[in-house]
Amino acid sequence: MSDDPRERIIICRCNDVTLKDIEDIIDSGITDIEEIKRLTRIGMGPCQGRTCLPLVAGIIARKTGKKIEEIELPATRVPIRPVPMGVLAGDMDEE
Amino acid sequence: MRSKAKTVIIGGGIIGLSIAYNLAKMGEEDIVVLEKSYLGSGSTFRCGSGIRQQFGDDANIQMMKRSVEIWKNMENELGYNVEFEQGGYLFLLYDEEELKTFERNVKLQNKYGVPSRIITPEEAKEIVPLLNTDGVIAAAFNHTDGKANPFKAVFAYANAAKKLGVDIYEYTEAKDIKVEDGKIKKVITDKGEIETGRVINAANAWAPLINKMAGVPVDIPIHPYKHQGIKTEPFKIGEINPMIVSFKHDGVYMTQEANQGGIIGGYALKYGPTYDITPTYEFLRGVSYRFSQIIPALKYLNVIRIWAGYYAETPDDNAAIGRINEVDEFYIAAGFSGHGFMLAPAVSEAIAELIVDGKTSKPLWFYDPYRFERGELREQAVQMG
């Protein structure tokens, strides 16, 4: 690990994405939260973005000068919490 | 935004971006890509990631063989790791009729040098030990098929295109195309006008709207259908390397992501035509049921999310690709019916050749946009999900 303290700040715990990862992408010119999401998989882990997406929106706002309310958070998708596939498959065998 | 361009490509998905890259690579200058939302937002970022040569007709097999050659070398060529992995495609076959069709397809694929083969259920289980082979009488397997990361692939092409001087405008929507005496004059966007003499319609699900703007007098039926995908939590990587397909389970396809380790896939439940992409509970339950039939252990795995995207479908599930004669320098590459991601490398190369050299050795005739009007539909493309 380098000396950059931003590498020790975890923004997305599901996919191990650090503050440096996010800032590097923004510095490379990609500032769209939908694109940052696809490149780093923030918001795509088991928490579905409940922890990381507001943080990432804050970082984008700070670095680009946008207002945080201008940054539309990516869609929240079902299921809201992880659910075992067997539960969803249910008793369809018996139906 | 620039006010003039030699070429305006409408659609910032993998098709539009790869065409931009290949045109620039062949020396074309002044290329603009318009994307009404963010890159990949239409169909590419919503696709199932699969890349296969196991089609049932000469043209798709040849195009996909060329595509796989490019996919294999893409990291070198574009300088960006697109996570291409050749885990193969494994089609599970449950009756003699299916087997006969796949035997025929395998023969055709072998003719073009695609090393697919029919294998026994026992061999299938060796490839995927978790597989439930009850009722399986054989399988078709090709180890050179595979998958790649759609997100990375879009940025790979976008970055490479930019390096060659292509301008990409996101959140810029084409609103109209001015044509005079059969010649394109300009594209009007919500951010301004671009004078141009050439338009490439790479808008896939929205392609009919672009055709209409240019007054294309040919009936090219492309309709957006909502299909969905599912993603599970990760588990030990390497358990399910191939894309597993079962038509007996309503066109199920699933694989384990090469780098992330989650299962992704879907089945052939579709809604539409519609531009709505709200995921449905019907799909969530239906896909969970079918997946756990094929790999029972998946019952214990958590589903993280489902999402929806479009198959921009044509009547024969093959894209409309080519030049429109009535509007000078208007080209279309759209209606990919769920195969755009995998086909993009070869299709974009062919379109660039067609534009720059005036001809291509690739079998683009198969995707002739005039075939619908002439009533010459192709054999239905092998399609799942």
CSV table of C-alpha atoms in Angstrom, one decimal:
chain,number,residue,atom,x,y,z
A,1,MET,CA,0.0,0.0,0.0
A,2,SER,CA,1.3,3.5,-0.9
A,3,ASP,CA,1.5,6.4,1.5
A,4,ASP,CA,-1.5,8.1,0.0
A,5,PRO,CA,-4.0,8.2,2.9
A,6,ARG,CA,-6.9,8.2,0.5
A,7,GLU,CA,-6.1,4.5,-0.2
A,8,ARG,CA,-7.0,3.8,3.4
A,9,ILE,CA,-10.4,5.5,3.2
A,10,ILE,CA,-12.9,2.9,2.0
A,11,ILE,CA,-16.0,4.4,0.3
A,12,CYS,CA,-17.6,1.1,-0.8
A,13,ARG,CA,-17.3,-1.7,1.7
A,14,CYS,CA,-19.0,-4.2,-0.6
A,15,ASN,CA,-16.5,-3.9,-3.4
A,16,ASP,CA,-13.4,-2.4,-1.6
A,17,VAL,CA,-13.4,0.9,-3.5
A,18,THR,CA,-11.3,3.6,-1.9
A,19,LEU,CA,-11.5,7.4,-2.0
A,20,LYS,CA,-8.4,7.4,-4.3
A,21,ASP,CA,-10.2,5.0,-6.7
A,22,ILE,CA,-13.1,7.4,-7.0
A,23,GLU,CA,-11.0,10.6,-7.2
A,24,ASP,CA,-8.7,9.1,-9.8
A,25,ILE,CA,-11.7,8.4,-12.1
A,26,ILE,CA,-13.1,11.9,-11.6
A,27,ASP,CA,-9.6,13.3,-12.3
A,28,SER,CA,-9.5,11.3,-15.6
A,29,GLY,CA,-12.6,13.2,-16.7
A,30,ILE,CA,-15.4,10.8,-15.9
A,31,THR,CA,-17.7,12.6,-13.5
A,32,ASP,CA,-21.1,10.9,-14.2
A,33,ILE,CA,-22.2,8.9,-11.1
A,34,GLU,CA,-23.7,6.2,-13.5
A,35,GLU,CA,-20.4,5.7,-15.2
A,36,ILE,CA,-18.4,5.8,-12.0
A,37,LYS,CA,-20.8,3.1,-10.7
A,38,ARG,CA,-20.1,0.8,-13.7
A,39,LEU,CA,-16.3,1.3,-13.5
A,40,THR,CA,-15.9,0.7,-9.8
A,41,ARG,CA,-19.1,-1.2,-9.0
A,42,ILE,CA,-20.0,1.2,-6.2
A,43,GLY,CA,-23.7,0.7,-5.4
A,44,MET,CA,-23.7,-2.8,-7.0
A,45,GLY,CA,-22.7,-4.9,-3.9
A,46,PRO,CA,-25.0,-6.4,-1.2
A,47,CYS,CA,-25.8,-3.0,0.3
A,48,GLN,CA,-27.0,-1.8,-3.1
A,49,GLY,CA,-25.5,1.6,-2.5
A,50,ARG,CA,-27.0,2.6,0.8
A,51,THR,CA,-23.6,3.4,2.2
A,52,CYS,CA,-21.5,4.5,-0.7
A,53,LEU,CA,-23.7,6.3,-3.2
A,54,PRO,CA,-24.4,9.4,-1.0
A,55,LEU,CA,-20.6,9.5,-0.2
A,56,VAL,CA,-19.7,9.3,-3.9
A,57,ALA,CA,-22.3,12.0,-4.7
A,58,GLY,CA,-20.6,14.2,-2.1
A,59,ILE,CA,-17.1,13.5,-3.6
A,60,ILE,CA,-18.4,14.4,-7.1
A,61,ALA,CA,-20.0,17.6,-5.8
A,62,ARG,CA,-16.8,18.6,-4.0
A,63,LYS,CA,-14.5,17.9,-7.0
A,64,THR,CA,-16.7,19.3,-9.8
A,65,GLY,CA,-18.4,22.2,-8.0
A,66,LYS,CA,-21.8,20.7,-8.8
A,67,LYS,CA,-24.5,21.0,-6.2
A,68,ILE,CA,-25.2,17.7,-4.5
A,69,GLU,CA,-28.9,17.9,-5.2
A,70,GLU,CA,-28.0,18.1,-9.0
A,71,ILE,CA,-26.5,14.7,-8.8
A,72,GLU,CA,-29.2,12.1,-9.3
A,73,LEU,CA,-28.4,8.8,-7.5
A,74,PRO,CA,-28.6,5.6,-9.6
A,75,ALA,CA,-31.8,3.5,-9.5
A,76,THR,CA,-32.5,1.4,-6.5
A,77,ARG,CA,-33.4,-2.1,-7.6
A,78,VAL,CA,-35.2,-5.0,-6.1
A,79,PRO,CA,-34.5,-6.9,-3.9
A,80,ILE,CA,-33.8,-4.1,-1.4
A,81,ARG,CA,-31.9,-6.6,0.7
A,82,PRO,CA,-30.1,-9.8,-0.4
A,83,VAL,CA,-32.6,-12.7,-0.5
A,84,PRO,CA,-31.6,-16.4,-1.0
A,85,MET,CA,-32.5,-17.6,-4.4
A,86,GLY,CA,-34.3,-20.6,-2.9
A,87,VAL,CA,-36.7,-18.3,-1.1
A,88,LEU,CA,-37.5,-16.6,-4.3
A,89,ALA,CA,-37.8,-19.8,-6.2
A,90,GLY,CA,-40.1,-20.8,-3.3
A,91,ASP,CA,-42.4,-23.8,-3.6
A,92,MET,CA,-43.0,-23.3,-7.3
A,93,ASP,CA,-42.3,-27.0,-7.6
A,94,GLU,CA,-45.5,-27.7,-5.7
A,95,GLU,CA,-47.5,-24.9,-7.4
B,1,MET,CA,-19.8,21.6,-29.1
B,2,ARG,CA,-18.3,21.7,-32.6
B,3,SER,CA,-20.6,23.0,-35.4
B,4,LYS,CA,-19.3,20.8,-38.2
B,5,ALA,CA,-18.3,17.2,-38.6
B,6,LYS,CA,-17.7,14.8,-41.4
B,7,THR,CA,-19.5,12.0,-39.6
B,8,VAL,CA,-22.1,12.1,-36.9
B,9,ILE,CA,-22.8,8.8,-35.1
B,10,ILE,CA,-26.0,8.7,-33.1
B,11,GLY,CA,-25.8,6.4,-30.2
B,12,GLY,CA,-23.0,6.1,-27.5
B,13,GLY,CA,-23.3,2.4,-26.9
B,14,ILE,CA,-20.7,-0.2,-27.9
B,15,ILE,CA,-21.9,-0.2,-31.5
B,16,GLY,CA,-21.6,3.6,-32.0
B,17,LEU,CA,-18.3,3.8,-30.1
B,18,SER,CA,-16.7,0.9,-31.9
B,19,ILE,CA,-17.7,2.3,-35.2
B,20,ALA,CA,-16.2,5.7,-34.2
B,21,TYR,CA,-13.0,3.9,-33.2
B,22,ASN,CA,-12.7,1.8,-36.4
B,23,LEU,CA,-13.5,4.8,-38.7
B,24,ALA,CA,-10.8,6.8,-36.9
B,25,LYS,CA,-8.4,3.9,-37.1
B,26,MET,CA,-8.9,3.8,-40.8
B,27,GLY,CA,-7.9,7.4,-41.1
B,28,GLU,CA,-11.3,9.1,-41.0
B,29,GLU,CA,-11.3,12.5,-39.3
B,30,ASP,CA,-14.0,14.8,-37.9
B,31,ILE,CA,-16.1,12.2,-36.2
B,32,VAL,CA,-18.7,13.0,-33.5
B,33,VAL,CA,-20.6,10.6,-31.3
B,34,LEU,CA,-23.9,11.8,-29.8
B,35,GLU,CA,-25.3,10.1,-26.8
B,36,LYS,CA,-28.6,11.3,-25.3
B,37,SER,CA,-27.7,10.0,-21.8
B,38,TYR,CA,-24.5,8.5,-20.4
B,39,LEU,CA,-22.3,6.1,-22.5
B,40,GLY,CA,-23.7,2.5,-22.6
B,41,SER,CA,-27.0,3.6,-21.0
B,42,GLY,CA,-29.2,2.1,-23.7
B,43,SER,CA,-28.6,-1.6,-24.1
B,44,THR,CA,-24.8,-2.2,-23.6
B,45,PHE,CA,-24.6,-1.6,-19.9
B,46,ARG,CA,-27.7,-3.8,-19.4
B,47,CYS,CA,-26.5,-6.8,-21.4
B,48,GLY,CA,-25.8,-10.3,-20.2
B,49,SER,CA,-22.0,-10.1,-21.1
B,50,GLY,CA,-22.0,-13.3,-23.3
B,51,ILE,CA,-19.9,-13.7,-26.4
B,52,ARG,CA,-20.5,-16.8,-28.5
B,53,GLN,CA,-19.9,-18.2,-32.0
B,54,GLN,CA,-22.5,-20.9,-31.6
B,55,PHE,CA,-25.0,-19.6,-34.0
B,56,GLY,CA,-27.0,-21.5,-36.6
B,57,ASP,CA,-26.3,-19.6,-39.8
B,58,ASP,CA,-23.2,-18.9,-41.9
B,59,ALA,CA,-23.2,-15.1,-41.5
B,60,ASN,CA,-23.5,-14.9,-37.7
B,61,ILE,CA,-20.9,-17.7,-37.2
B,62,GLN,CA,-18.4,-15.9,-39.5
B,63,MET,CA,-19.1,-12.5,-37.9
B,64,MET,CA,-18.7,-13.9,-34.4
B,65,LYS,CA,-15.6,-15.8,-35.3
B,66,ARG,CA,-14.0,-12.5,-36.3
B,67,SER,CA,-15.4,-10.8,-33.2
B,68,VAL,CA,-13.8,-13.3,-30.9
B,69,GLU,CA,-10.5,-12.7,-32.6
B,70,ILE,CA,-10.8,-9.0,-31.8
B,71,TRP,CA,-12.2,-9.6,-28.3
B,72,LYS,CA,-9.1,-11.8,-27.6
B,73,ASN,CA,-6.7,-9.0,-28.6
B,74,MET,CA,-8.8,-6.1,-27.4
B,75,GLU,CA,-6.8,-5.3,-24.3
B,76,ASN,CA,-3.7,-5.0,-26.5
B,77,GLU,CA,-5.4,-3.1,-29.2
B,78,LEU,CA,-7.3,-0.6,-27.1
B,79,GLY,CA,-5.0,-0.5,-24.1
B,80,TYR,CA,-7.8,-1.3,-21.6
B,81,ASN,CA,-8.6,-4.6,-19.8
B,82,VAL,CA,-12.1,-5.6,-20.8
B,83,GLU,CA,-12.0,-8.8,-18.8
B,84,PHE,CA,-12.6,-11.1,-21.7
B,85,GLU,CA,-12.5,-14.8,-20.6
B,86,GLN,CA,-13.0,-17.8,-22.8
B,87,GLY,CA,-15.0,-20.0,-20.4
B,88,GLY,CA,-17.1,-21.4,-23.3
B,89,TYR,CA,-20.8,-21.8,-23.9
B,90,LEU,CA,-22.6,-24.9,-22.8
B,91,PHE,CA,-26.0,-25.6,-24.3
B,92,LEU,CA,-27.9,-28.3,-22.4
B,93,LEU,CA,-30.0,-30.5,-24.7
B,94,TYR,CA,-33.0,-32.4,-23.4
B,95,ASP,CA,-34.5,-34.2,-26.5
B,96,GLU,CA,-33.6,-35.7,-29.8
B,97,GLU,CA,-35.0,-32.8,-31.8
B,98,GLU,CA,-32.9,-30.3,-29.9
B,99,LEU,CA,-29.9,-32.6,-30.4
B,100,LYS,CA,-30.5,-32.8,-34.1
B,101,THR,CA,-30.6,-29.0,-34.5
B,102,PHE,CA,-27.4,-28.6,-32.5
B,103,GLU,CA,-25.6,-31.4,-34.4
B,104,ARG,CA,-26.4,-29.5,-37.6
B,105,ASN,CA,-25.2,-26.2,-36.1
B,106,VAL,CA,-22.0,-27.7,-34.8
B,107,LYS,CA,-21.3,-29.0,-38.2
B,108,LEU,CA,-21.7,-25.6,-39.7
B,109,GLN,CA,-19.6,-24.0,-37.0
B,110,ASN,CA,-16.8,-26.5,-37.5
B,111,LYS,CA,-16.9,-25.7,-41.2
B,112,TYR,CA,-15.8,-22.1,-40.3
B,113,GLY,CA,-13.2,-23.3,-37.8
B,114,VAL,CA,-15.2,-22.9,-34.6
B,115,PRO,CA,-14.2,-25.8,-32.4
B,116,SER,CA,-17.7,-26.6,-31.0
B,117,ARG,CA,-18.7,-30.2,-30.3
B,118,ILE,CA,-21.5,-32.3,-28.9
B,119,ILE,CA,-20.6,-33.8,-25.5
B,120,THR,CA,-22.2,-36.3,-23.1
B,121,PRO,CA,-24.0,-35.2,-19.9
B,122,GLU,CA,-21.0,-36.7,-18.0
B,123,GLU,CA,-18.6,-34.5,-19.8
B,124,ALA,CA,-20.9,-31.5,-19.2
B,125,LYS,CA,-20.7,-32.3,-15.5
B,126,GLU,CA,-17.0,-32.4,-15.6
B,127,ILE,CA,-17.0,-28.8,-17.0
B,128,VAL,CA,-19.5,-27.6,-14.4
B,129,PRO,CA,-19.6,-30.1,-11.4
B,130,LEU,CA,-22.6,-28.2,-9.8
B,131,LEU,CA,-24.8,-29.0,-12.8
B,132,ASN,CA,-28.0,-30.9,-12.5
B,133,THR,CA,-27.9,-33.2,-15.5
B,134,ASP,CA,-31.3,-34.9,-14.9
B,135,GLY,CA,-33.0,-35.2,-18.3
B,136,VAL,CA,-30.0,-33.9,-20.2
B,137,ILE,CA,-29.2,-36.2,-23.1
B,138,ALA,CA,-26.2,-34.3,-24.5
B,139,ALA,CA,-24.7,-30.8,-24.6
B,140,ALA,CA,-23.1,-28.5,-27.2
B,141,PHE,CA,-19.9,-27.0,-26.0
B,142,ASN,CA,-17.5,-24.5,-27.5
B,143,HIS,CA,-14.5,-23.6,-25.3
B,144,THR,CA,-13.6,-20.5,-27.4
B,145,ASP,CA,-16.9,-18.7,-26.6
B,146,GLY,CA,-16.9,-16.6,-23.5
B,147,LYS,CA,-17.8,-13.3,-21.9
B,148,ALA,CA,-16.4,-9.8,-21.2
B,149,ASN,CA,-17.2,-6.8,-19.0
B,150,PRO,CA,-19.7,-4.6,-20.9
B,151,PHE,CA,-18.8,-1.6,-18.7
B,152,LYS,CA,-15.1,-1.9,-19.4
B,153,ALA,CA,-15.6,-2.6,-23.1
B,154,VAL,CA,-17.6,0.7,-23.6
B,155,PHE,CA,-14.9,2.7,-21.9
B,156,ALA,CA,-12.2,0.9,-23.8
B,157,TYR,CA,-13.7,1.8,-27.2
B,158,ALA,CA,-14.6,5.4,-26.0
B,159,ASN,CA,-11.1,6.1,-24.7
B,160,ALA,CA,-9.4,4.6,-27.8
B,161,ALA,CA,-11.7,6.6,-30.1
B,162,LYS,CA,-11.0,9.9,-28.1
B,163,LYS,CA,-7.3,9.3,-28.5
B,164,LEU,CA,-7.8,9.1,-32.2
B,165,GLY,CA,-9.6,12.5,-32.2
B,166,VAL,CA,-13.2,11.4,-32.0
B,167,ASP,CA,-15.5,13.9,-30.0
B,168,ILE,CA,-18.0,12.2,-27.8
B,169,TYR,CA,-20.9,14.3,-26.5
B,170,GLU,CA,-22.9,12.8,-23.7
B,171,TYR,CA,-26.3,14.1,-22.6
B,172,THR,CA,-26.7,15.4,-26.2
B,173,GLU,CA,-29.8,14.2,-28.0
B,174,ALA,CA,-30.4,14.2,-31.7
B,175,LYS,CA,-33.7,16.0,-32.3
B,176,ASP,CA,-33.8,16.2,-36.1
B,177,ILE,CA,-31.8,15.6,-39.2
B,178,LYS,CA,-32.1,18.0,-42.1
B,179,VAL,CA,-32.0,16.3,-45.5
B,180,GLU,CA,-32.2,18.3,-48.8
B,181,ASP,CA,-32.4,16.5,-52.2
B,182,GLY,CA,-31.4,13.2,-50.7
B,183,LYS,CA,-28.3,14.7,-49.0
B,184,ILE,CA,-27.8,15.1,-45.3
B,185,LYS,CA,-27.2,18.7,-44.3
B,186,LYS,CA,-27.1,18.8,-40.6
B,187,VAL,CA,-28.1,17.1,-37.3
B,188,ILE,CA,-30.0,19.2,-34.8
B,189,THR,CA,-29.4,18.4,-31.2
B,190,ASP,CA,-30.7,19.8,-27.9
B,191,LYS,CA,-27.3,21.5,-27.5
B,192,GLY,CA,-26.9,23.0,-30.9
B,193,GLU,CA,-26.6,22.1,-34.6
B,194,ILE,CA,-23.9,20.1,-36.4
B,195,GLU,CA,-23.4,20.5,-40.1
B,196,THR,CA,-22.6,17.1,-41.6
B,197,GLY,CA,-22.9,15.0,-44.7
B,198,ARG,CA,-22.9,11.6,-43.0
B,199,VAL,CA,-25.0,10.0,-40.3
B,200,ILE,CA,-24.7,6.6,-38.7
B,201,ASN,CA,-27.7,5.4,-36.9
B,202,ALA,CA,-26.4,3.3,-34.0
B,203,ALA,CA,-29.3,4.1,-31.7
B,204,ASN,CA,-30.5,0.4,-31.4
B,205,ALA,CA,-33.8,0.6,-29.4
B,206,TRP,CA,-34.3,4.2,-30.6
B,207,ALA,CA,-33.2,3.6,-34.2
B,208,PRO,CA,-36.7,4.0,-35.7
B,209,LEU,CA,-36.9,7.5,-34.4
B,210,ILE,CA,-33.6,8.4,-36.1
B,211,ASN,CA,-34.7,6.8,-39.4
B,212,LYS,CA,-37.8,8.9,-39.2
B,213,MET,CA,-35.8,12.1,-38.6
B,214,ALA,CA,-33.8,11.5,-41.8
B,215,GLY,CA,-36.9,10.5,-43.7
B,216,VAL,CA,-35.6,7.0,-44.5
B,217,PRO,CA,-38.3,5.6,-46.8
B,218,VAL,CA,-37.7,2.0,-46.0
B,219,ASP,CA,-39.6,-0.1,-43.4
B,220,ILE,CA,-37.1,-1.3,-40.9
B,221,PRO,CA,-39.1,-2.8,-38.1
B,222,ILE,CA,-37.2,-2.6,-34.8
B,223,HIS,CA,-39.1,-2.8,-31.5
B,224,PRO,CA,-37.8,-2.5,-28.0
B,225,TYR,CA,-38.7,-5.4,-25.7
B,226,LYS,CA,-37.9,-5.4,-22.0
B,227,HIS,CA,-35.7,-8.3,-20.9
B,228,GLN,CA,-34.1,-8.7,-17.5
B,229,GLY,CA,-31.0,-9.8,-15.8
B,230,ILE,CA,-30.1,-11.1,-12.3
B,231,LYS,CA,-27.0,-10.8,-10.2
B,232,THR,CA,-26.1,-12.8,-7.1
B,233,GLU,CA,-23.5,-12.3,-4.4
B,234,PRO,CA,-20.1,-13.6,-5.3
B,235,PHE,CA,-18.8,-17.1,-4.4
B,236,LYS,CA,-15.6,-19.1,-5.2
B,237,ILE,CA,-14.5,-18.0,-8.6
B,238,GLY,CA,-14.2,-20.7,-11.3
B,239,GLU,CA,-17.1,-22.8,-10.3
B,240,ILE,CA,-19.2,-21.9,-13.3
B,241,ASN,CA,-16.9,-20.9,-16.2
B,242,PRO,CA,-19.1,-21.3,-19.2
B,243,MET,CA,-22.3,-19.6,-20.1
B,244,ILE,CA,-24.9,-22.3,-19.5
B,245,VAL,CA,-27.9,-22.2,-21.7
B,246,SER,CA,-31.1,-24.2,-21.6
B,247,PHE,CA,-33.9,-23.7,-24.1
B,248,LYS,CA,-35.9,-26.3,-22.1
B,249,HIS,CA,-36.0,-23.9,-19.2
B,250,ASP,CA,-37.4,-21.0,-21.3
B,251,GLY,CA,-34.1,-19.7,-22.7
B,252,VAL,CA,-32.2,-19.6,-19.5
B,253,TYR,CA,-28.6,-18.4,-19.6
B,254,MET,CA,-26.2,-18.0,-16.7
B,255,THR,CA,-22.6,-17.7,-15.9
B,256,GLN,CA,-20.3,-16.7,-13.1
B,257,GLU,CA,-18.5,-13.4,-13.7
B,258,ALA,CA,-14.9,-14.0,-14.3
B,259,ASN,CA,-13.6,-11.3,-12.0
B,260,GLN,CA,-16.4,-10.5,-9.6
B,261,GLY,CA,-17.6,-14.1,-8.9
B,262,GLY,CA,-21.3,-13.4,-8.9
B,263,ILE,CA,-23.8,-15.3,-11.1
B,264,ILE,CA,-25.4,-13.2,-13.8
B,265,GLY,CA,-28.0,-14.3,-16.3
B,266,GLY,CA,-31.6,-14.3,-17.3
B,267,TYR,CA,-34.3,-16.1,-19.2
B,268,ALA,CA,-36.7,-15.3,-22.1
B,269,LEU,CA,-39.4,-13.5,-20.2
B,270,LYS,CA,-40.1,-10.4,-22.2
B,271,TYR,CA,-42.5,-7.5,-22.2
B,272,GLY,CA,-43.3,-5.0,-24.9
B,273,PRO,CA,-42.7,-3.4,-27.2
B,274,THR,CA,-42.0,-0.8,-24.5
B,275,TYR,CA,-39.4,1.7,-23.4
B,276,ASP,CA,-40.2,0.9,-19.7
B,277,ILE,CA,-37.4,-0.8,-17.9
B,278,THR,CA,-38.8,-1.3,-14.4
B,279,PRO,CA,-37.7,-4.7,-13.1
B,280,THR,CA,-40.5,-7.2,-12.3
B,281,TYR,CA,-41.2,-9.5,-9.4
B,282,GLU,CA,-42.4,-12.1,-11.9
B,283,PHE,CA,-38.9,-12.2,-13.4
B,284,LEU,CA,-37.2,-12.3,-10.0
B,285,ARG,CA,-39.2,-15.4,-9.0
B,286,GLY,CA,-39.1,-17.0,-12.4
B,287,VAL,CA,-35.4,-16.7,-12.9
B,288,SER,CA,-34.7,-17.9,-9.4
B,289,TYR,CA,-36.8,-21.0,-10.0
B,290,ARG,CA,-35.2,-21.8,-13.3
B,291,PHE,CA,-31.6,-21.2,-12.1
B,292,SER,CA,-32.1,-23.5,-9.1
B,293,GLN,CA,-33.4,-26.2,-11.4
B,294,ILE,CA,-30.2,-26.2,-13.4
B,295,ILE,CA,-27.8,-25.7,-10.5
B,296,PRO,CA,-29.6,-26.6,-7.3
B,297,ALA,CA,-26.8,-25.2,-5.1
B,298,LEU,CA,-27.7,-21.7,-6.2
B,299,LYS,CA,-30.7,-21.9,-3.8
B,300,TYR,CA,-28.4,-21.0,-1.0
B,301,LEU,CA,-26.9,-18.0,-2.8
B,302,ASN,CA,-28.3,-14.5,-2.1
B,303,VAL,CA,-29.7,-12.5,-5.0
B,304,ILE,CA,-28.3,-8.9,-4.9
B,305,ARG,CA,-30.3,-7.3,-7.7
B,306,ILE,CA,-32.2,-7.6,-10.9
B,307,TRP,CA,-32.3,-5.0,-13.7
B,308,ALA,CA,-33.9,-4.6,-17.1
B,309,GLY,CA,-32.8,-3.5,-20.5
B,310,TYR,CA,-33.8,-3.7,-24.1
B,311,TYR,CA,-33.6,-6.3,-26.9
B,312,ALA,CA,-34.1,-4.0,-29.9
B,313,GLU,CA,-35.8,-6.8,-31.9
B,314,THR,CA,-36.3,-7.3,-35.6
B,315,PRO,CA,-38.7,-9.9,-37.0
B,316,ASP,CA,-35.8,-12.4,-37.5
B,317,ASP,CA,-33.7,-11.4,-34.5
B,318,ASN,CA,-30.9,-10.2,-36.8
B,319,ALA,CA,-29.7,-6.6,-36.9
B,320,ALA,CA,-30.3,-4.2,-39.7
B,321,ILE,CA,-26.9,-3.1,-40.9
B,322,GLY,CA,-25.9,-1.2,-44.1
B,323,ARG,CA,-26.3,1.8,-46.3
B,324,ILE,CA,-29.6,3.5,-47.0
B,325,ASN,CA,-29.6,4.3,-50.7
B,326,GLU,CA,-32.3,7.0,-50.7
B,327,VAL,CA,-30.5,9.2,-48.2
B,328,ASP,CA,-27.0,9.7,-49.3
B,329,GLU,CA,-24.4,8.7,-46.7
B,330,PHE,CA,-26.9,7.5,-44.2
B,331,TYR,CA,-26.0,4.2,-42.5
B,332,ILE,CA,-27.7,2.0,-40.0
B,333,ALA,CA,-26.4,-0.6,-37.5
B,334,ALA,CA,-29.2,-1.3,-35.1
B,335,GLY,CA,-31.9,-3.8,-34.0
B,336,PHE,CA,-29.3,-6.2,-32.6
B,337,SER,CA,-32.0,-8.3,-30.8
B,338,GLY,CA,-29.7,-9.1,-27.9
B,339,HIS,CA,-26.5,-9.8,-29.8
B,340,GLY,CA,-25.1,-6.3,-30.2
B,341,PHE,CA,-22.4,-6.5,-27.5
B,342,MET,CA,-20.8,-9.7,-28.8
B,343,LEU,CA,-21.1,-8.7,-32.5
B,344,ALA,CA,-19.8,-5.1,-32.0
B,345,PRO,CA,-16.1,-5.7,-32.8
B,346,ALA,CA,-16.8,-7.3,-36.2
B,347,VAL,CA,-19.8,-5.2,-37.1
B,348,SER,CA,-18.0,-2.0,-36.5
B,349,GLU,CA,-15.0,-3.1,-38.5
B,350,ALA,CA,-17.3,-4.1,-41.4
B,351,ILE,CA,-19.2,-0.8,-41.3
B,352,ALA,CA,-15.9,1.2,-41.3
B,353,GLU,CA,-14.7,-0.8,-44.3
B,354,LEU,CA,-18.0,-0.2,-46.1
B,355,ILE,CA,-17.7,3.5,-45.5
B,356,VAL,CA,-14.0,4.0,-46.2
B,357,ASP,CA,-13.4,1.4,-48.9
B,358,GLY,CA,-16.9,1.2,-50.3
B,359,LYS,CA,-17.0,-2.5,-49.6
B,360,THR,CA,-16.4,-5.2,-47.0
B,361,SER,CA,-15.4,-8.8,-47.3
B,362,LYS,CA,-17.6,-9.6,-44.2
B,363,PRO,CA,-21.1,-11.0,-44.8
B,364,LEU,CA,-23.0,-7.7,-44.1
B,365,TRP,CA,-25.5,-8.6,-46.9
B,366,PHE,CA,-27.1,-11.0,-44.4
B,367,TYR,CA,-28.2,-8.0,-42.3
B,368,ASP,CA,-29.5,-6.0,-45.3
B,369,PRO,CA,-31.9,-3.4,-43.9
B,370,TYR,CA,-34.1,-3.8,-47.0
B,371,ARG,CA,-34.8,-7.4,-46.4
B,372,PHE,CA,-37.9,-6.8,-44.3
B,373,GLU,CA,-39.6,-4.8,-47.0
B,374,ARG,CA,-38.7,-7.4,-49.6
B,375,GLY,CA,-40.1,-10.1,-47.2
B,376,GLU,CA,-36.8,-12.0,-47.2
B,377,LEU,CA,-36.5,-12.7,-43.5
B,378,ARG,CA,-33.5,-14.7,-42.4
B,379,GLU,CA,-33.6,-17.8,-40.4
B,380,GLN,CA,-34.3,-16.8,-36.8
B,381,ALA,CA,-31.0,-16.1,-35.0
B,382,VAL,CA,-30.2,-18.4,-32.1
B,383,GLN,CA,-31.3,-16.3,-29.2
B,384,MET,CA,-31.9,-16.8,-25.5
B,385,GLY,CA,-32.7,-14.6,-22.5
